[in-house]
Short mmCIF file of N, CA, C and O and ligand atoms in Angstrom, two decimals:
data_model
loop_
_atom_site.label_atom_id
_atom_site.label_comp_id
_atom_site.label_asym_id
_atom_site.label_seq_id
_atom_site.Cartn_x
_atom_site.Cartn_y
_atom_site.Cartn_z
N MET A 38 20.55 -43.29 -5.93
CA MET A 38 19.80 -42.02 -5.95
C MET A 38 19.96 -41.33 -7.32
O MET A 38 21.03 -41.38 -7.94
N ASP A 39 18.94 -40.63 -7.75
CA ASP A 39 19.01 -39.87 -9.02
C ASP A 39 20.09 -38.80 -8.88
O ASP A 39 20.05 -37.97 -7.99
N GLU A 40 21.03 -38.84 -9.80
CA GLU A 40 22.19 -37.90 -9.67
C GLU A 40 21.76 -36.46 -9.91
O GLU A 40 22.44 -35.52 -9.47
N LEU A 41 20.65 -36.22 -10.58
CA LEU A 41 20.22 -34.86 -10.87
C LEU A 41 19.46 -34.23 -9.70
O LEU A 41 19.33 -33.03 -9.59
N GLU A 42 18.99 -35.11 -8.78
CA GLU A 42 18.23 -34.62 -7.61
C GLU A 42 19.20 -34.15 -6.55
O GLU A 42 20.11 -34.89 -6.19
N PRO A 43 19.07 -32.93 -6.01
CA PRO A 43 20.03 -32.51 -4.96
C PRO A 43 19.85 -33.33 -3.68
O PRO A 43 18.74 -33.63 -3.28
N GLY A 44 20.96 -33.74 -3.07
CA GLY A 44 20.92 -34.49 -1.80
C GLY A 44 20.72 -33.50 -0.66
O GLY A 44 20.64 -32.29 -0.86
N ILE A 45 20.64 -34.02 0.59
CA ILE A 45 20.39 -33.18 1.78
C ILE A 45 21.45 -32.08 1.94
O ILE A 45 21.12 -30.93 2.24
N ASP A 46 22.74 -32.45 1.70
CA ASP A 46 23.82 -31.44 1.89
C ASP A 46 23.66 -30.29 0.89
O ASP A 46 23.81 -29.11 1.27
N GLU A 47 23.36 -30.64 -0.37
CA GLU A 47 23.18 -29.59 -1.39
C GLU A 47 21.98 -28.71 -1.06
O GLU A 47 22.06 -27.49 -1.26
N LYS A 48 20.91 -29.35 -0.56
CA LYS A 48 19.73 -28.57 -0.21
C LYS A 48 20.06 -27.57 0.92
O LYS A 48 19.69 -26.41 0.87
N LEU A 49 20.82 -28.08 1.92
CA LEU A 49 21.22 -27.20 3.05
C LEU A 49 22.09 -26.09 2.55
O LEU A 49 21.95 -24.93 3.00
N GLU A 50 23.00 -26.41 1.61
CA GLU A 50 23.94 -25.39 1.09
C GLU A 50 23.14 -24.30 0.36
O GLU A 50 23.35 -23.13 0.58
N THR A 51 22.14 -24.73 -0.45
CA THR A 51 21.31 -23.80 -1.15
C THR A 51 20.57 -22.90 -0.17
O THR A 51 20.52 -21.69 -0.32
N LYS A 52 20.02 -23.48 0.90
CA LYS A 52 19.29 -22.72 1.89
C LYS A 52 20.20 -21.68 2.59
O LYS A 52 19.84 -20.55 2.68
N LYS A 53 21.43 -22.14 2.91
CA LYS A 53 22.38 -21.23 3.57
C LYS A 53 22.62 -20.01 2.68
O LYS A 53 22.63 -18.87 3.15
N GLN A 54 22.81 -20.26 1.38
CA GLN A 54 23.10 -19.14 0.46
C GLN A 54 21.92 -18.19 0.39
O GLN A 54 22.10 -16.97 0.36
N GLN A 55 20.71 -18.70 0.42
CA GLN A 55 19.54 -17.82 0.39
C GLN A 55 19.44 -17.00 1.67
O GLN A 55 19.12 -15.85 1.64
N GLU A 56 19.80 -17.60 2.81
CA GLU A 56 19.69 -16.88 4.09
C GLU A 56 20.63 -15.69 4.19
O GLU A 56 20.29 -14.71 4.84
N VAL A 57 21.78 -15.73 3.53
CA VAL A 57 22.71 -14.60 3.65
C VAL A 57 22.58 -13.61 2.49
O VAL A 57 23.27 -12.63 2.44
N LYS A 58 21.61 -13.89 1.57
CA LYS A 58 21.43 -12.96 0.45
C LYS A 58 21.00 -11.58 0.95
O LYS A 58 20.06 -11.49 1.78
N SER A 59 21.68 -10.56 0.54
CA SER A 59 21.36 -9.20 1.03
C SER A 59 20.14 -8.65 0.27
O SER A 59 19.90 -9.00 -0.87
N PRO A 60 19.37 -7.78 0.92
CA PRO A 60 18.16 -7.23 0.29
C PRO A 60 18.53 -6.26 -0.81
O PRO A 60 19.61 -5.67 -0.82
N PRO A 61 17.60 -6.00 -1.77
CA PRO A 61 17.85 -4.96 -2.78
C PRO A 61 18.02 -3.62 -2.09
O PRO A 61 17.35 -3.33 -1.12
N MET A 62 18.91 -2.80 -2.62
CA MET A 62 19.17 -1.48 -2.04
C MET A 62 18.72 -0.39 -3.03
O MET A 62 18.72 -0.58 -4.23
N TYR A 63 18.32 0.72 -2.44
CA TYR A 63 17.74 1.84 -3.21
C TYR A 63 18.53 3.13 -2.96
O TYR A 63 18.78 3.47 -1.79
N LYS A 64 18.90 3.80 -4.03
CA LYS A 64 19.56 5.12 -3.95
C LYS A 64 18.48 6.15 -3.78
O LYS A 64 17.46 6.12 -4.51
N VAL A 65 18.69 7.08 -2.86
CA VAL A 65 17.77 8.23 -2.69
C VAL A 65 18.53 9.48 -3.20
O VAL A 65 19.61 9.80 -2.67
N PHE A 66 17.99 10.13 -4.23
CA PHE A 66 18.57 11.34 -4.81
C PHE A 66 17.74 12.55 -4.42
O PHE A 66 16.52 12.52 -4.46
N LEU A 67 18.43 13.64 -4.07
CA LEU A 67 17.78 14.93 -3.90
C LEU A 67 17.82 15.65 -5.27
O LEU A 67 18.82 15.55 -5.99
N LEU A 68 16.73 16.35 -5.58
CA LEU A 68 16.62 17.08 -6.87
C LEU A 68 16.74 18.58 -6.62
O LEU A 68 16.26 19.11 -5.62
N ASN A 69 17.36 19.25 -7.59
CA ASN A 69 17.49 20.71 -7.50
C ASN A 69 16.15 21.41 -7.83
O ASN A 69 15.31 20.82 -8.54
N ASP A 70 15.94 22.57 -7.29
CA ASP A 70 14.87 23.47 -7.71
C ASP A 70 15.33 24.88 -7.45
O ASP A 70 16.40 25.09 -6.90
N ASP A 71 14.52 25.86 -7.86
CA ASP A 71 14.95 27.27 -7.78
C ASP A 71 14.51 27.94 -6.46
O ASP A 71 14.82 29.12 -6.27
N TYR A 72 13.74 27.27 -5.62
CA TYR A 72 13.09 27.96 -4.51
C TYR A 72 13.53 27.48 -3.11
O TYR A 72 13.51 28.28 -2.16
N THR A 73 13.87 26.21 -2.99
CA THR A 73 14.32 25.70 -1.67
C THR A 73 15.64 26.36 -1.26
O THR A 73 16.53 26.48 -2.11
N THR A 74 15.75 26.84 -0.03
CA THR A 74 16.99 27.49 0.40
C THR A 74 18.09 26.45 0.58
O THR A 74 17.82 25.29 0.91
N MET A 75 19.31 26.91 0.37
CA MET A 75 20.47 26.04 0.57
C MET A 75 20.53 25.56 2.03
O MET A 75 20.84 24.41 2.29
N ASP A 76 20.24 26.49 2.96
CA ASP A 76 20.26 26.13 4.40
C ASP A 76 19.29 24.98 4.71
O ASP A 76 19.60 24.10 5.49
N PHE A 77 18.09 25.01 4.04
CA PHE A 77 17.10 23.97 4.33
C PHE A 77 17.56 22.62 3.80
O PHE A 77 17.39 21.58 4.48
N VAL A 78 18.20 22.60 2.61
CA VAL A 78 18.68 21.34 2.04
C VAL A 78 19.80 20.78 2.94
O VAL A 78 19.83 19.57 3.21
N VAL A 79 20.67 21.63 3.43
CA VAL A 79 21.71 21.17 4.35
C VAL A 79 21.10 20.59 5.63
O VAL A 79 21.52 19.52 6.11
N HIS A 80 20.08 21.29 6.12
CA HIS A 80 19.36 20.81 7.34
C HIS A 80 18.74 19.41 7.08
O HIS A 80 18.85 18.53 7.94
N ILE A 81 18.17 19.20 5.91
CA ILE A 81 17.60 17.90 5.56
C ILE A 81 18.70 16.84 5.50
O ILE A 81 18.53 15.73 6.01
N LEU A 82 19.80 17.16 4.87
CA LEU A 82 20.88 16.17 4.73
C LEU A 82 21.51 15.81 6.10
O LEU A 82 21.87 14.68 6.34
N GLU A 83 21.54 16.82 7.02
CA GLU A 83 22.07 16.53 8.37
C GLU A 83 21.04 15.71 9.19
O GLU A 83 21.45 14.74 9.86
N ASN A 84 19.81 16.10 9.13
CA ASN A 84 18.82 15.52 10.07
C ASN A 84 18.08 14.30 9.55
O ASN A 84 17.66 13.46 10.35
N VAL A 85 17.85 14.21 8.26
CA VAL A 85 17.16 13.02 7.71
C VAL A 85 18.19 11.98 7.25
O VAL A 85 18.04 10.79 7.52
N PHE A 86 19.27 12.46 6.59
CA PHE A 86 20.24 11.52 6.01
C PHE A 86 21.49 11.37 6.89
O PHE A 86 22.43 10.63 6.51
N ARG A 87 21.52 12.04 8.02
CA ARG A 87 22.57 11.93 9.04
C ARG A 87 23.97 12.18 8.48
O ARG A 87 24.95 11.51 8.85
N LYS A 88 24.08 13.17 7.62
CA LYS A 88 25.39 13.57 7.06
C LYS A 88 26.01 14.64 7.96
O LYS A 88 25.31 15.57 8.45
N PRO A 89 27.35 14.56 8.15
CA PRO A 89 28.04 15.66 8.85
C PRO A 89 27.95 16.96 8.03
O PRO A 89 27.81 16.89 6.82
N LEU A 90 28.07 18.12 8.71
CA LEU A 90 27.84 19.41 8.07
C LEU A 90 28.64 19.60 6.79
O LEU A 90 28.10 20.06 5.77
N VAL A 91 29.93 19.27 6.80
CA VAL A 91 30.79 19.50 5.61
C VAL A 91 30.28 18.67 4.43
O VAL A 91 30.15 19.19 3.31
N GLU A 92 29.97 17.38 4.67
CA GLU A 92 29.48 16.52 3.61
C GLU A 92 28.09 16.95 3.12
O GLU A 92 27.82 16.95 1.90
N ALA A 93 27.25 17.35 4.05
CA ALA A 93 25.90 17.84 3.70
C ALA A 93 26.01 19.02 2.77
O ALA A 93 25.28 19.14 1.78
N THR A 94 26.95 19.93 3.08
CA THR A 94 27.15 21.16 2.26
C THR A 94 27.65 20.79 0.86
O THR A 94 27.17 21.31 -0.13
N GLN A 95 28.58 19.81 0.80
CA GLN A 95 29.11 19.35 -0.48
C GLN A 95 28.01 18.75 -1.34
O GLN A 95 27.92 19.00 -2.54
N ILE A 96 27.16 17.90 -0.73
CA ILE A 96 26.10 17.24 -1.49
C ILE A 96 25.08 18.30 -1.99
O ILE A 96 24.67 18.29 -3.14
N MET A 97 24.72 19.24 -1.10
CA MET A 97 23.78 20.29 -1.49
C MET A 97 24.31 21.09 -2.70
O MET A 97 23.58 21.34 -3.67
N LEU A 98 25.63 21.45 -2.65
CA LEU A 98 26.22 22.21 -3.75
C LEU A 98 26.27 21.37 -5.05
O LEU A 98 26.07 21.91 -6.16
N HIS A 99 26.51 20.09 -4.89
CA HIS A 99 26.53 19.18 -6.07
C HIS A 99 25.11 19.15 -6.70
O HIS A 99 25.01 19.26 -7.94
N VAL A 100 24.07 19.08 -5.88
CA VAL A 100 22.71 19.07 -6.39
C VAL A 100 22.43 20.40 -7.10
O VAL A 100 21.88 20.46 -8.22
N HIS A 101 22.82 21.52 -6.44
CA HIS A 101 22.60 22.87 -6.99
C HIS A 101 23.27 23.00 -8.36
O HIS A 101 22.69 23.59 -9.30
N ASN A 102 24.45 22.44 -8.51
CA ASN A 102 25.22 22.64 -9.74
C ASN A 102 24.95 21.59 -10.83
O ASN A 102 25.17 21.86 -12.00
N HIS A 103 24.48 20.40 -10.44
CA HIS A 103 24.35 19.30 -11.40
C HIS A 103 22.90 18.77 -11.56
O HIS A 103 22.67 17.93 -12.38
N GLY A 104 22.00 19.26 -10.71
CA GLY A 104 20.60 18.87 -10.88
C GLY A 104 20.10 17.81 -9.94
O GLY A 104 18.93 17.81 -9.55
N ARG A 105 20.97 16.89 -9.54
CA ARG A 105 20.58 15.91 -8.53
C ARG A 105 21.85 15.37 -7.84
O ARG A 105 22.94 15.50 -8.38
N GLY A 106 21.63 14.77 -6.70
CA GLY A 106 22.76 14.23 -5.94
C GLY A 106 22.35 13.12 -4.99
O GLY A 106 21.22 13.14 -4.51
N LEU A 107 23.27 12.23 -4.74
CA LEU A 107 22.98 11.08 -3.89
C LEU A 107 22.96 11.45 -2.41
O LEU A 107 23.97 11.94 -1.88
N ALA A 108 21.83 11.23 -1.76
CA ALA A 108 21.72 11.52 -0.34
C ALA A 108 22.02 10.27 0.50
O ALA A 108 22.50 10.39 1.63
N GLY A 109 21.78 9.08 -0.04
CA GLY A 109 22.08 7.86 0.69
C GLY A 109 21.54 6.62 -0.01
O GLY A 109 20.81 6.73 -1.00
N VAL A 110 21.91 5.45 0.50
CA VAL A 110 21.52 4.14 -0.08
C VAL A 110 20.94 3.30 1.04
O VAL A 110 21.61 3.10 2.07
N TYR A 111 19.71 2.82 0.88
CA TYR A 111 18.99 2.14 1.97
C TYR A 111 18.14 0.98 1.42
O TYR A 111 17.92 0.91 0.21
N THR A 112 17.65 0.17 2.33
CA THR A 112 16.63 -0.82 1.94
C THR A 112 15.36 -0.09 1.50
O THR A 112 15.21 1.13 1.79
N HIS A 113 14.47 -0.78 0.82
CA HIS A 113 13.27 -0.14 0.25
C HIS A 113 12.45 0.61 1.30
O HIS A 113 12.10 1.78 1.10
N GLU A 114 12.24 -0.02 2.44
CA GLU A 114 11.37 0.59 3.46
C GLU A 114 11.99 1.87 4.04
O GLU A 114 11.30 2.89 4.25
N ILE A 115 13.31 1.81 4.29
CA ILE A 115 14.00 3.00 4.87
C ILE A 115 14.07 4.12 3.83
O ILE A 115 13.83 5.29 4.16
N ALA A 116 14.36 3.77 2.57
CA ALA A 116 14.45 4.76 1.52
C ALA A 116 13.11 5.47 1.36
O ALA A 116 13.02 6.71 1.22
N GLU A 117 12.01 4.66 1.41
CA GLU A 117 10.66 5.20 1.23
C GLU A 117 10.31 6.13 2.41
O GLU A 117 9.72 7.21 2.22
N THR A 118 10.65 5.71 3.63
CA THR A 118 10.36 6.53 4.83
C THR A 118 11.13 7.86 4.74
O THR A 118 10.55 8.93 5.04
N LYS A 119 12.41 7.82 4.36
CA LYS A 119 13.20 9.05 4.27
C LYS A 119 12.64 9.96 3.18
O LYS A 119 12.52 11.19 3.37
N THR A 120 12.27 9.39 2.03
CA THR A 120 11.66 10.16 0.93
C THR A 120 10.41 10.85 1.44
O THR A 120 10.20 12.06 1.22
N ASN A 121 9.50 10.10 2.11
CA ASN A 121 8.26 10.69 2.62
C ASN A 121 8.54 11.79 3.65
O ASN A 121 7.86 12.83 3.67
N THR A 122 9.54 11.57 4.49
CA THR A 122 9.91 12.57 5.52
C THR A 122 10.38 13.87 4.86
O THR A 122 9.96 14.96 5.27
N VAL A 123 11.22 13.75 3.82
CA VAL A 123 11.70 14.94 3.11
C VAL A 123 10.52 15.70 2.54
O VAL A 123 10.42 16.93 2.65
N HIS A 124 9.59 14.98 1.87
CA HIS A 124 8.47 15.64 1.23
C HIS A 124 7.55 16.33 2.23
O HIS A 124 7.07 17.42 2.02
N LYS A 125 7.35 15.67 3.35
CA LYS A 125 6.49 16.23 4.44
C LYS A 125 7.14 17.50 5.03
O LYS A 125 6.46 18.53 5.12
N LEU A 126 8.42 17.42 5.40
CA LEU A 126 9.12 18.59 6.02
C LEU A 126 9.17 19.75 5.03
O LEU A 126 8.99 20.89 5.43
N SER A 127 9.47 19.43 3.75
CA SER A 127 9.57 20.51 2.71
C SER A 127 8.21 21.19 2.54
O SER A 127 8.12 22.41 2.50
N HIS A 128 7.17 20.37 2.41
CA HIS A 128 5.81 20.90 2.20
C HIS A 128 5.41 21.81 3.40
O HIS A 128 4.85 22.88 3.21
N GLU A 129 5.76 21.34 4.61
CA GLU A 129 5.41 22.13 5.82
C GLU A 129 6.07 23.50 5.81
O GLU A 129 5.53 24.48 6.31
N LYS A 130 7.29 23.58 5.21
CA LYS A 130 8.03 24.86 5.12
C LYS A 130 7.69 25.62 3.86
O LYS A 130 8.26 26.69 3.59
N GLY A 131 6.84 25.07 2.99
CA GLY A 131 6.48 25.74 1.77
C GLY A 131 7.52 25.62 0.65
O GLY A 131 7.53 26.43 -0.26
N PHE A 132 8.41 24.65 0.77
CA PHE A 132 9.44 24.43 -0.25
C PHE A 132 9.05 23.27 -1.17
O PHE A 132 8.40 22.29 -0.72
N PRO A 133 9.48 23.34 -2.45
CA PRO A 133 9.14 22.26 -3.41
C PRO A 133 10.18 21.15 -3.47
O PRO A 133 10.14 20.34 -4.41
N LEU A 134 11.09 21.09 -2.52
CA LEU A 134 12.19 20.09 -2.56
C LEU A 134 11.64 18.68 -2.72
O LEU A 134 10.74 18.25 -2.00
N LYS A 135 12.22 17.96 -3.69
CA LYS A 135 11.78 16.59 -3.97
C LYS A 135 12.99 15.67 -3.95
O LYS A 135 14.11 16.06 -4.26
N CYS A 136 12.71 14.36 -3.63
CA CYS A 136 13.73 13.36 -3.84
C CYS A 136 13.10 12.16 -4.55
O CYS A 136 11.91 11.99 -4.58
N THR A 137 13.99 11.37 -5.15
CA THR A 137 13.55 10.19 -5.91
C THR A 137 14.31 8.98 -5.39
O THR A 137 15.42 9.10 -4.87
N MET A 138 13.69 7.80 -5.58
CA MET A 138 14.34 6.52 -5.24
C MET A 138 14.63 5.75 -6.51
O MET A 138 13.85 5.75 -7.40
N GLU A 139 15.79 5.07 -6.50
CA GLU A 139 16.18 4.30 -7.69
C GLU A 139 16.83 2.99 -7.24
O GLU A 139 17.78 3.02 -6.43
N LYS A 140 16.32 1.88 -7.73
CA LYS A 140 16.90 0.58 -7.34
C LYS A 140 18.35 0.49 -7.85
O LYS A 140 18.60 0.88 -9.00
N GLU A 141 19.28 0.04 -6.98
CA GLU A 141 20.70 -0.04 -7.38
C GLU A 141 20.92 -1.05 -8.50
O GLU A 141 20.25 -2.08 -8.54
N1 LIG B 133 18.96 25.77 -6.12
C1 LIG B 133 18.61 26.20 -4.77
C2 LIG B 133 18.90 27.67 -4.60
O1 LIG B 133 19.64 28.27 -5.40
C3 LIG B 133 19.33 25.36 -3.71
C4 LIG B 133 18.99 23.90 -3.74
C5 LIG B 133 20.02 22.96 -3.62
C6 LIG B 133 17.68 23.48 -3.87
C7 LIG B 133 19.74 21.60 -3.60
C8 LIG B 133 17.39 22.11 -3.87
O2 LIG B 133 18.12 19.82 -3.67
C9 LIG B 133 18.42 21.17 -3.74
N2 LIG B 133 18.35 28.25 -3.54
#
């Protein structure tokens, strides 16, 4: 057999490695603005990003003081859904709160 051609075992090994490869992950950041209330940002972090109150408050204050902060890390579809949910809920309340997605 041609030594450069992978045999059945090598092909299976390659396939196994592909099967366990994890999907690309995306960071979702909340952005600061001058109009969204602190209470609403904490509400978003608790209800959309499932953060406990103390952590939600810490993240909100980090965003307020530094301009942006990490809300969570998700697969593309989940990150996109959470981003859309934040923009929809904010718009409904008349707030300009925005978030961004960034590939890890
Ligand atoms: N800067 C806002 C204020 O002073 C609070 C705020 C925090 C807004 C985090 C957005 O992502 C944000 N009311």
